[in-house]
Coordinates of C-alpha atoms in Angstrom, one line a residue:
Chain T
M1 CA -4.9 -37.8 -37.3
S2 CA -3.9 -39.9 -34.3
G3 CA -1.0 -37.1 -33.6
Y4 CA -4.3 -34.8 -33.0
F5 CA -5.8 -36.3 -30.8
K6 CA -2.6 -37.7 -29.0
E7 CA -2.1 -33.8 -28.3
I8 CA -5.9 -33.1 -26.7
F9 CA -5.4 -36.3 -24.7
D10 CA -1.6 -35.0 -23.5
G11 CA -2.9 -31.5 -23.0
G12 CA -6.1 -32.4 -21.0
K13 CA -3.7 -35.0 -18.8
S14 CA -1.0 -32.3 -18.3
L15 CA -4.4 -29.9 -17.0
L16 CA -5.6 -32.7 -14.8
V17 CA -2.0 -33.3 -13.1
G18 CA -1.8 -29.2 -12.5
L19 CA -5.5 -29.7 -10.5
G20 CA -4.0 -32.4 -8.8
I21 CA -0.9 -30.4 -7.7
T22 CA -3.2 -27.2 -6.6
F23 CA -5.8 -29.9 -5.0
K24 CA -2.8 -31.6 -2.8
Q25 CA -1.7 -28.0 -2.2
M26 CA -5.4 -27.2 -0.8
I27 CA -5.2 -29.5 1.8
Q28 CA -1.8 -28.7 3.0
P29 CA -1.7 -26.9 6.1
V30 CA -1.4 -23.0 5.9
V31 CA 1.8 -21.4 5.4
T32 CA 1.3 -17.7 5.6
E33 CA 2.0 -15.9 8.8
R34 CA -1.4 -14.7 10.3
Y35 CA 0.7 -11.0 11.1
P36 CA -1.0 -8.5 12.8
R37 CA -2.3 -11.1 15.2
T38 CA 0.7 -13.1 15.4
A39 CA 4.1 -11.1 15.2
P40 CA 7.0 -12.7 13.8
K41 CA 10.3 -12.7 15.7
M42 CA 13.1 -11.0 14.5
P43 CA 16.5 -12.9 14.0
P44 CA 19.1 -11.5 16.1
R45 CA 21.1 -10.1 13.0
Y46 CA 18.1 -8.3 12.1
R47 CA 18.8 -4.5 11.0
G48 CA 16.1 -2.3 11.9
H49 CA 17.2 1.5 12.6
I50 CA 20.3 1.8 14.6
D51 CA 20.0 2.4 18.6
L52 CA 22.4 3.2 21.1
V53 CA 23.5 0.5 23.3
R54 CA 23.2 0.8 26.9
D55 CA 26.1 -0.5 29.4
E56 CA 25.8 -1.9 32.7
E57 CA 24.7 1.2 34.4
G58 CA 22.5 2.2 31.4
N59 CA 24.6 5.2 30.0
N60 CA 25.1 5.2 26.1
K61 CA 28.9 4.1 25.4
C62 CA 29.0 6.6 22.7
I63 CA 32.0 9.3 23.0
A64 CA 30.9 11.4 20.2
C65 CA 33.7 10.8 17.9
G66 CA 31.7 11.3 14.8
M67 CA 32.9 8.1 12.9
C68 CA 29.3 7.1 12.2
Q69 CA 28.4 10.9 10.7
R70 CA 31.4 11.1 8.5
N71 CA 31.3 7.3 7.5
C72 CA 27.5 7.3 6.6
P73 CA 27.0 7.4 2.7
T74 CA 23.5 9.4 3.0
G75 CA 24.5 11.6 6.0
C76 CA 21.7 10.9 8.0
I77 CA 23.2 10.8 11.2
T78 CA 23.8 14.1 13.1
I79 CA 25.7 14.1 16.5
K80 CA 26.7 16.8 19.0
G81 CA 29.1 16.3 21.9
E82 CA 30.6 18.8 24.5
K83 CA 33.2 18.1 27.2
P84 CA 31.9 19.0 30.6
E85 CA 34.3 20.9 32.6
G86 CA 36.7 18.8 34.4
A87 CA 35.9 15.7 32.6
K88 CA 38.2 14.0 30.5
K89 CA 36.3 12.6 27.8
K90 CA 33.3 14.4 25.3
V91 CA 29.7 13.6 26.5
L92 CA 27.0 12.6 23.6
T93 CA 24.5 15.8 24.0
F94 CA 22.3 14.8 20.6
Y95 CA 22.1 12.5 18.2
R96 CA 19.8 12.5 15.6
L97 CA 19.0 9.6 12.9
D98 CA 17.0 10.6 10.2
F99 CA 15.8 7.2 8.9
T100 CA 14.0 8.5 5.7
T101 CA 17.4 8.2 4.1
C102 CA 19.0 5.7 5.7
S103 CA 19.7 2.5 3.7
L104 CA 20.4 0.2 6.7
C105 CA 24.1 -0.4 5.2
G106 CA 25.6 -0.9 8.8
I107 CA 28.9 1.1 8.2
C108 CA 28.0 3.6 10.9
V109 CA 27.9 0.1 13.7
E110 CA 31.1 -1.0 12.0
S111 CA 33.1 2.3 12.3
C112 CA 32.1 2.7 15.7
P113 CA 35.2 2.3 17.8
T114 CA 33.3 1.7 21.2
D115 CA 30.8 -0.6 19.8
A116 CA 28.0 2.1 21.0
L117 CA 25.7 1.4 18.3
E118 CA 23.2 -1.8 17.4
F119 CA 20.3 -2.6 15.0
S120 CA 16.9 -2.4 17.0
K121 CA 14.5 -5.3 16.2
E122 CA 11.7 -2.8 15.4
Y123 CA 9.9 -3.5 12.1
N124 CA 6.3 -1.8 12.7
L125 CA 7.3 1.3 11.4
A126 CA 4.7 3.4 10.1
G127 CA 3.6 7.0 10.3
Y128 CA 1.6 9.9 8.5
S129 CA 4.6 12.3 8.1
A130 CA 8.3 12.1 7.2
G131 CA 8.9 13.9 10.6
D132 CA 7.8 10.4 12.5
F133 CA 10.9 9.0 11.5
V134 CA 13.5 11.1 12.6
F135 CA 14.5 9.7 15.9
D136 CA 16.3 11.4 18.7
L137 CA 18.5 8.4 20.1
L138 CA 19.7 10.0 22.8
K139 CA 16.0 10.0 24.1
R140 CA 15.2 6.8 23.2
C141 CA 18.2 5.6 25.2
E142 CA 17.0 7.8 28.3
E143 CA 13.5 6.3 27.7
R144 CA 14.5 2.5 27.8
R145 CA 16.4 3.3 31.0
R146 CA 13.2 4.1 32.8
Chain B
M1 CA 9.8 -3.5 -41.5
S2 CA 8.0 -5.2 -44.4
E3 CA 7.1 -3.2 -47.7
W4 CA 3.1 -2.7 -47.0
A5 CA 4.2 -1.3 -43.5
A6 CA 6.5 1.1 -45.0
D7 CA 3.8 2.2 -47.4
P8 CA 2.7 5.6 -45.9
S9 CA -0.8 5.0 -47.1
Y10 CA -1.0 2.1 -45.0
E11 CA -2.7 2.8 -41.4
T12 CA -0.6 2.2 -38.2
F13 CA -1.2 3.5 -35.1
V14 CA 1.1 3.9 -31.6
L15 CA 0.1 2.0 -28.5
N16 CA 2.0 2.8 -25.4
M17 CA 3.0 -0.5 -23.2
G18 CA 3.6 1.2 -19.8
P19 CA 5.2 3.5 -18.1
Q20 CA 2.8 2.0 -15.7
H21 CA 2.1 -1.7 -16.8
P22 CA 1.9 -4.9 -15.0
A23 CA 3.6 -6.9 -17.5
T24 CA 6.8 -4.4 -17.3
H25 CA 7.5 -4.8 -13.8
G26 CA 8.3 -1.2 -13.0
A27 CA 8.4 2.2 -14.8
L28 CA 9.5 1.1 -18.3
R29 CA 7.7 2.3 -21.3
V30 CA 7.5 0.3 -24.6
K31 CA 6.3 2.4 -27.6
L32 CA 4.8 0.1 -29.9
R33 CA 3.8 0.9 -33.8
M34 CA 0.7 -1.5 -34.5
D35 CA -0.9 -2.9 -37.4
G36 CA -4.2 -4.2 -35.7
E37 CA -2.8 -6.7 -33.6
Y38 CA 0.6 -6.9 -35.1
I39 CA 3.7 -5.2 -34.1
V40 CA 5.1 -3.2 -36.6
E41 CA 7.7 -1.5 -34.5
A42 CA 8.6 -1.6 -30.8
E43 CA 10.8 1.1 -29.2
P44 CA 11.8 0.9 -25.4
V45 CA 11.7 4.0 -24.2
L46 CA 14.1 4.2 -20.8
G47 CA 15.2 6.4 -18.2
Y48 CA 12.0 6.7 -16.0
I49 CA 13.7 5.7 -13.0
H50 CA 17.4 6.8 -13.5
R51 CA 19.1 7.4 -10.3
M52 CA 22.5 8.4 -11.1
H53 CA 24.1 5.3 -9.5
E54 CA 27.4 5.7 -11.8
K55 CA 27.7 9.4 -10.7
M56 CA 26.9 9.0 -7.0
G57 CA 29.8 6.5 -7.3
E58 CA 32.2 9.3 -8.2
N59 CA 31.3 11.6 -5.3
R60 CA 31.7 8.8 -1.9
T61 CA 34.2 6.7 -0.9
Y62 CA 34.0 3.3 -1.9
L63 CA 32.7 1.8 1.3
Q64 CA 30.1 4.3 1.0
F65 CA 29.1 3.0 -2.4
M66 CA 28.4 -0.3 -1.0
P67 CA 24.4 0.2 -0.3
N68 CA 23.8 1.3 -3.9
T69 CA 25.0 -2.0 -5.6
G70 CA 22.0 -3.8 -3.7
R71 CA 19.8 -1.3 -5.2
L72 CA 20.4 -2.0 -9.1
D73 CA 18.8 -5.4 -9.3
Y74 CA 17.4 -5.9 -6.0
L75 CA 16.7 -9.7 -6.9
S76 CA 20.0 -10.3 -7.1
A77 CA 21.4 -8.0 -5.0
L78 CA 24.2 -10.3 -3.7
S79 CA 25.5 -10.7 -7.0
Y80 CA 25.8 -7.1 -7.5
N81 CA 27.5 -6.7 -4.1
H82 CA 30.2 -9.6 -5.1
G83 CA 30.8 -8.0 -8.2
Y84 CA 31.4 -4.4 -6.8
V85 CA 33.5 -6.0 -3.6
S86 CA 35.6 -7.9 -5.8
A87 CA 36.5 -5.1 -8.6
V88 CA 37.5 -2.7 -5.6
E89 CA 39.6 -5.8 -4.2
R90 CA 41.0 -6.3 -7.2
A91 CA 42.1 -2.6 -7.8
A92 CA 43.3 -2.5 -4.0
G93 CA 45.0 -5.8 -4.2
I94 CA 43.5 -7.2 -1.4
T95 CA 43.1 -10.7 -1.1
V96 CA 40.0 -12.6 0.4
P97 CA 40.0 -15.7 3.1
E98 CA 38.9 -18.7 1.2
R99 CA 36.1 -19.2 3.8
A100 CA 34.5 -16.0 2.8
E101 CA 34.7 -16.6 -0.3
Y102 CA 32.9 -19.8 0.1
L103 CA 30.2 -18.2 1.9
R104 CA 30.1 -15.5 -0.8
V105 CA 29.4 -18.0 -3.4
I106 CA 26.8 -20.1 -1.4
T107 CA 24.7 -16.8 -0.8
V108 CA 25.2 -15.6 -3.9
E109 CA 23.7 -19.0 -5.3
L110 CA 20.8 -18.9 -2.6
N111 CA 20.1 -15.2 -4.1
R112 CA 20.1 -16.5 -7.7
I113 CA 17.2 -19.4 -6.8
S114 CA 15.3 -16.9 -5.2
S115 CA 15.4 -14.4 -8.0
H116 CA 14.6 -17.3 -10.7
L117 CA 11.9 -18.6 -8.2
L118 CA 10.4 -15.0 -8.6
W119 CA 10.9 -14.7 -12.0
V120 CA 8.8 -17.8 -12.7
G121 CA 6.0 -16.9 -10.4
A122 CA 5.6 -13.4 -11.9
F123 CA 6.2 -14.9 -15.6
V124 CA 3.4 -17.0 -15.0
L125 CA 1.3 -14.5 -13.8
D126 CA 2.1 -12.2 -17.0
L127 CA 0.4 -15.2 -18.7
G128 CA -2.4 -15.8 -16.7
G129 CA -1.5 -18.1 -14.4
F130 CA -1.9 -16.8 -10.7
T131 CA -1.3 -20.3 -8.5
P132 CA 2.4 -21.0 -9.3
L133 CA 3.2 -17.2 -8.0
L134 CA 2.1 -18.5 -4.8
Y135 CA 3.9 -21.3 -4.5
A136 CA 7.2 -19.9 -5.9
M137 CA 6.6 -17.1 -3.1
D138 CA 6.4 -19.8 -0.5
D139 CA 9.9 -21.6 -1.4
R140 CA 11.3 -18.0 -1.9
E141 CA 10.5 -16.8 1.7
Q142 CA 12.5 -19.9 3.2
I143 CA 15.3 -18.5 1.2
L144 CA 14.7 -14.9 2.1
D145 CA 14.5 -16.3 5.8
L146 CA 18.0 -17.7 5.9
L147 CA 19.5 -15.0 4.4
E148 CA 18.0 -12.5 7.0
R149 CA 19.4 -14.6 9.8
V150 CA 22.5 -14.4 7.9
T151 CA 22.5 -10.9 6.6
G152 CA 20.0 -9.2 8.5
S153 CA 18.2 -7.5 5.4
R154 CA 15.8 -9.3 3.2
L155 CA 16.1 -7.6 -0.5
T156 CA 18.5 -5.0 -0.8
Y157 CA 21.5 -6.8 0.9
C158 CA 24.7 -5.0 2.0
Y159 CA 26.5 -8.1 3.4
F160 CA 29.6 -8.2 1.5
R161 CA 33.2 -6.0 2.4
F162 CA 36.0 -5.6 1.2
G163 CA 38.1 -8.0 2.0
G164 CA 35.4 -10.6 3.5
L165 CA 32.0 -10.2 4.9
Y166 CA 29.9 -8.2 7.5
N167 CA 30.2 -11.2 9.7
D168 CA 30.5 -15.2 9.8
V169 CA 27.4 -17.4 9.4
D170 CA 25.3 -18.3 12.9
D171 CA 25.7 -22.2 13.7
D172 CA 22.3 -22.8 12.0
F173 CA 23.3 -21.4 8.8
E174 CA 24.8 -25.0 7.3
A175 CA 21.6 -26.9 8.3
G176 CA 19.3 -24.4 6.8
A177 CA 20.9 -24.3 3.5
R178 CA 20.9 -28.0 3.3
A179 CA 17.3 -27.9 4.2
I180 CA 16.5 -25.5 1.5
V181 CA 18.8 -27.7 -0.9
K182 CA 16.5 -30.5 0.4
R183 CA 13.1 -28.7 0.0
M184 CA 14.0 -27.3 -3.5
R185 CA 14.9 -30.8 -4.7
D186 CA 11.6 -32.3 -3.8
K187 CA 9.6 -29.4 -5.0
L188 CA 11.3 -28.7 -8.4
P189 CA 9.5 -31.8 -10.1
M190 CA 6.1 -30.2 -8.9
Y191 CA 6.9 -27.3 -10.6
H192 CA 7.8 -28.9 -13.9
N193 CA 4.6 -30.8 -13.5
L194 CA 2.5 -27.8 -12.6
I195 CA 4.4 -25.4 -15.2
S196 CA 6.7 -26.6 -17.6
K197 CA 4.5 -29.7 -18.9
N198 CA 1.3 -27.4 -19.0
I199 CA 0.1 -27.1 -22.5
I200 CA -1.8 -24.0 -22.2
L201 CA 2.0 -22.5 -21.0
R202 CA 3.6 -24.5 -23.9
Q203 CA 1.3 -23.5 -26.4
R204 CA 2.1 -20.1 -25.8
L205 CA 6.0 -19.9 -25.2
E206 CA 7.1 -23.1 -27.6
G207 CA 8.1 -21.1 -30.8
V208 CA 7.3 -17.9 -29.8
G209 CA 9.7 -15.0 -29.7
P210 CA 12.7 -16.3 -31.1
I211 CA 15.9 -14.8 -30.5
T212 CA 18.9 -16.0 -32.4
G213 CA 22.5 -16.4 -31.0
E214 CA 23.5 -13.5 -33.8
M215 CA 20.7 -11.1 -32.4
C216 CA 22.3 -11.7 -28.6
R217 CA 25.9 -10.7 -29.8
K218 CA 25.0 -8.0 -31.8
Y219 CA 23.1 -6.4 -28.8
G220 CA 25.3 -7.9 -26.1
A221 CA 22.5 -9.9 -24.4
T222 CA 23.7 -12.5 -21.7
G223 CA 22.4 -14.9 -19.2
P224 CA 19.7 -16.8 -19.7
V225 CA 18.6 -15.1 -22.9
A226 CA 21.9 -15.8 -24.3
R227 CA 21.8 -19.4 -23.0
G228 CA 18.5 -20.1 -24.3
S229 CA 19.8 -18.9 -27.9
G230 CA 22.2 -21.5 -27.9
I231 CA 25.2 -19.1 -26.6
P232 CA 27.1 -21.1 -23.9
Y233 CA 28.6 -18.0 -22.4
D234 CA 28.6 -17.8 -18.6
V235 CA 30.8 -15.7 -16.5
R236 CA 31.3 -18.4 -13.9
R237 CA 32.9 -20.5 -16.4
H238 CA 34.4 -18.4 -19.2
E239 CA 36.0 -15.8 -16.7
P240 CA 36.3 -17.8 -13.7
Y241 CA 36.4 -15.7 -10.2
S242 CA 35.7 -16.5 -6.8
V243 CA 35.9 -20.4 -5.9
Y244 CA 33.9 -21.2 -8.8
P245 CA 36.8 -22.9 -10.8
E246 CA 36.7 -25.4 -7.6
L247 CA 33.2 -26.3 -7.9
D248 CA 31.5 -29.0 -10.5
F249 CA 28.3 -27.7 -12.4
D250 CA 27.1 -27.4 -15.6
I251 CA 25.8 -24.4 -17.9
P252 CA 22.4 -25.1 -19.4
V253 CA 21.9 -24.2 -23.0
Y254 CA 19.0 -24.6 -25.3
E255 CA 19.1 -24.1 -29.0
Q256 CA 15.6 -23.0 -29.5
G257 CA 15.9 -19.4 -28.9
D258 CA 12.2 -19.2 -28.2
S259 CA 10.5 -18.1 -24.7
M260 CA 10.2 -21.8 -23.5
A261 CA 13.7 -22.1 -23.9
R262 CA 14.7 -19.2 -21.9
Y263 CA 12.0 -20.5 -19.2
L264 CA 14.0 -24.2 -19.1
V265 CA 17.5 -22.3 -18.8
R266 CA 16.4 -20.8 -15.6
M267 CA 14.8 -23.7 -14.0
D268 CA 17.8 -26.0 -14.9
E269 CA 20.0 -23.1 -13.3
I270 CA 18.3 -23.4 -10.2
E271 CA 19.0 -27.1 -10.2
Q272 CA 22.7 -26.3 -11.1
S273 CA 22.6 -23.6 -7.9
L274 CA 21.3 -26.3 -5.7
R275 CA 24.5 -28.3 -6.7
I276 CA 27.0 -25.3 -6.2
I277 CA 25.6 -24.9 -2.6
E278 CA 26.1 -28.4 -1.7
Q279 CA 29.2 -28.6 -2.6
G280 CA 30.4 -24.9 -1.2
L281 CA 28.9 -26.4 2.2
D282 CA 31.2 -29.8 1.8
K283 CA 34.0 -27.7 1.0
M284 CA 34.1 -24.8 3.0
P285 CA 36.7 -24.5 5.2
D286 CA 37.2 -22.8 8.7
G287 CA 38.9 -19.7 9.5
P288 CA 38.5 -16.4 9.5
V289 CA 35.7 -14.3 7.0
M290 CA 37.9 -11.1 6.9
A291 CA 41.5 -10.6 5.4
E292 CA 43.8 -9.1 8.2
K293 CA 45.3 -6.2 6.5
V294 CA 42.2 -4.1 4.9
P295 CA 43.3 -0.5 5.1
K296 CA 40.3 1.7 6.8
I297 CA 40.4 4.1 3.9
I298 CA 40.7 2.4 0.7
K299 CA 42.7 3.9 -1.7
P300 CA 43.4 2.0 -5.0
P301 CA 46.7 2.7 -7.0
K302 CA 46.0 4.9 -10.1
G303 CA 44.4 2.5 -12.9
D304 CA 41.6 0.8 -14.5
Y305 CA 40.0 -2.3 -13.2
Y306 CA 37.3 -4.5 -14.4
F307 CA 35.5 -7.2 -12.8
A308 CA 32.5 -9.3 -13.9
V309 CA 30.3 -11.5 -12.3
E310 CA 27.5 -13.8 -13.6
A311 CA 24.3 -12.3 -12.0
A312 CA 20.9 -13.7 -12.1
R313 CA 20.1 -12.0 -15.8
G314 CA 23.6 -12.1 -17.0
S315 CA 27.1 -10.5 -17.0
F316 CA 27.2 -7.7 -14.5
G317 CA 30.6 -5.8 -14.8
V318 CA 32.1 -3.0 -12.9
R319 CA 34.4 -0.9 -14.4
L320 CA 36.6 1.4 -11.5
V321 CA 38.9 3.8 -12.8
S322 CA 41.1 5.2 -9.8
D323 CA 42.8 8.4 -9.8
G324 CA 44.8 7.2 -6.4
T325 CA 42.4 9.0 -4.5
N326 CA 39.6 7.9 -1.8
T327 CA 36.9 8.3 -4.2
P328 CA 36.4 6.4 -7.6
Y329 CA 36.9 8.7 -10.5
R330 CA 34.7 7.0 -12.9
L331 CA 32.5 3.9 -12.0
K332 CA 30.7 2.3 -15.0
L333 CA 28.2 -0.5 -14.4
R334 CA 27.5 -2.7 -16.9
S335 CA 23.8 -4.0 -16.3
P336 CA 22.8 -7.4 -18.0
C337 CA 19.2 -6.0 -18.1
F338 CA 20.2 -3.3 -20.4
S339 CA 21.5 -5.3 -23.4
N340 CA 18.7 -7.7 -22.7
V341 CA 16.1 -5.2 -23.0
S342 CA 17.8 -3.5 -26.5
L343 CA 17.2 -6.5 -28.4
F344 CA 13.2 -6.3 -27.7
G345 CA 12.6 -4.0 -30.4
E346 CA 14.2 -6.0 -33.1
A347 CA 12.7 -9.5 -31.9
A348 CA 9.3 -7.8 -31.3
R349 CA 8.7 -7.0 -35.1
G350 CA 5.8 -8.8 -36.3
M351 CA 4.8 -10.6 -33.2
L352 CA 1.3 -10.5 -32.0
L353 CA 0.9 -8.0 -29.0
A354 CA -0.1 -10.8 -26.5
D355 CA 3.1 -13.1 -27.7
A356 CA 5.5 -10.2 -27.4
V357 CA 4.0 -9.6 -23.7
A358 CA 5.0 -13.4 -23.4
M359 CA 8.5 -12.7 -24.8
F360 CA 9.0 -9.6 -22.9
G361 CA 8.2 -11.4 -19.7
S362 CA 10.8 -14.1 -20.6
L363 CA 13.7 -11.5 -21.2
D364 CA 13.4 -11.3 -17.0
L365 CA 13.8 -7.7 -16.8
V366 CA 14.5 -5.5 -13.6
I367 CA 13.9 -1.9 -14.4
P368 CA 16.0 -0.3 -11.9
D369 CA 19.0 -2.3 -13.3
I370 CA 17.9 -1.0 -16.8
D371 CA 18.0 2.9 -15.5
R372 CA 21.0 2.6 -13.0

């Protein structure tokens, strides 16, 4: 019989202890971020979708070798390059990233021989159609130049 | 099945738990044959989100399969990264610098803690307690923030590379990891007071859903499920890999085999992981994080290789059959959740439905890991 009452007493105590913890937590400062009002700052290594790196003159460093395209596990990169007459190196004319299939593994950034790719810090990506996530990186690069 | 249930004139009915059910945490269906509130037969129906990861491994290069490993068990993705890179390193004969191995172990253990924290929250949520989920999420958030600073991603990591790591940690990492160890040490008594000692939780878990050691052996259950049933099996101890032999930690084992035992194993594992992280930070040497001579295209010699790691849910094994080309001939992934869910049918027999849900939660299943 005493065991029965002890169980009730211990059980009731455990519930009160739990309530005490939640009460203590209630008067603690708020831990959540008020997201749309305060935007979080992304750490330097944050992996957003890839972007072309610009050099000092604002040009891209891509030599259109196609390593990123070849190494991509999901084939989400399409690039085209051509050699202008008289020039020694190939010049990038088209760089498309299909972000719907990208898994942000970073193999393209790693495999680039001229370090022409970087991760962007963009995280506010939402759209109404799959087409919203197909990026023309060359165009983005030109736009940032302006 | 008991005699009266085998009698065809006795009325039973079929109840589907899932594929969309809050307690299955994903698309898993369990077909239950019920006698009122009691389960006569339970049969997990798998394959709703099968993505052919093993087949995908056969038609892409070794490096290209890396992102897939983070998407099997997305809650302890780094363990899976670790298992896969180690298997390929064993096959190709690549030695990894010591600093890289230490960093792998530290990040994997951080990932294990975050996985267990999420499990605790979700498990108590299944049982009807909402508050602990929020506290667990708050602590988990700190770990995810730290791992994000290191790896660049928060959940589906792709951080390890053959021969080392994607990049070295920044200068703040050590301080950040030590802060998490301290924070978790301070917080663990709170979890025990709030959850472990709570009378409602104890009444629902103690003695409920017993799984015997024999059953674990029969179905190949590993991880906290086996350790909660008195089997002291841990890959980190029994097939030591990486730098685990140099670290001092205990394997928590409970004999009871009930849902409470599995819960306590995981809570104790958080403590042990904290110890591992602390020792790892103390012992971590300076140096490179990438081996010097790693071929750009990995072509392991012909052969059959196996490597197992202790993931948060049990033993994760990669069996790699190489034919000498740059793609695997066969890539078999042994996932712990598949074995752990297999014993549910036998263990749930004769249980009350509500108890079975509690027991189901205590198995800590991640459905994409079952349907690879």
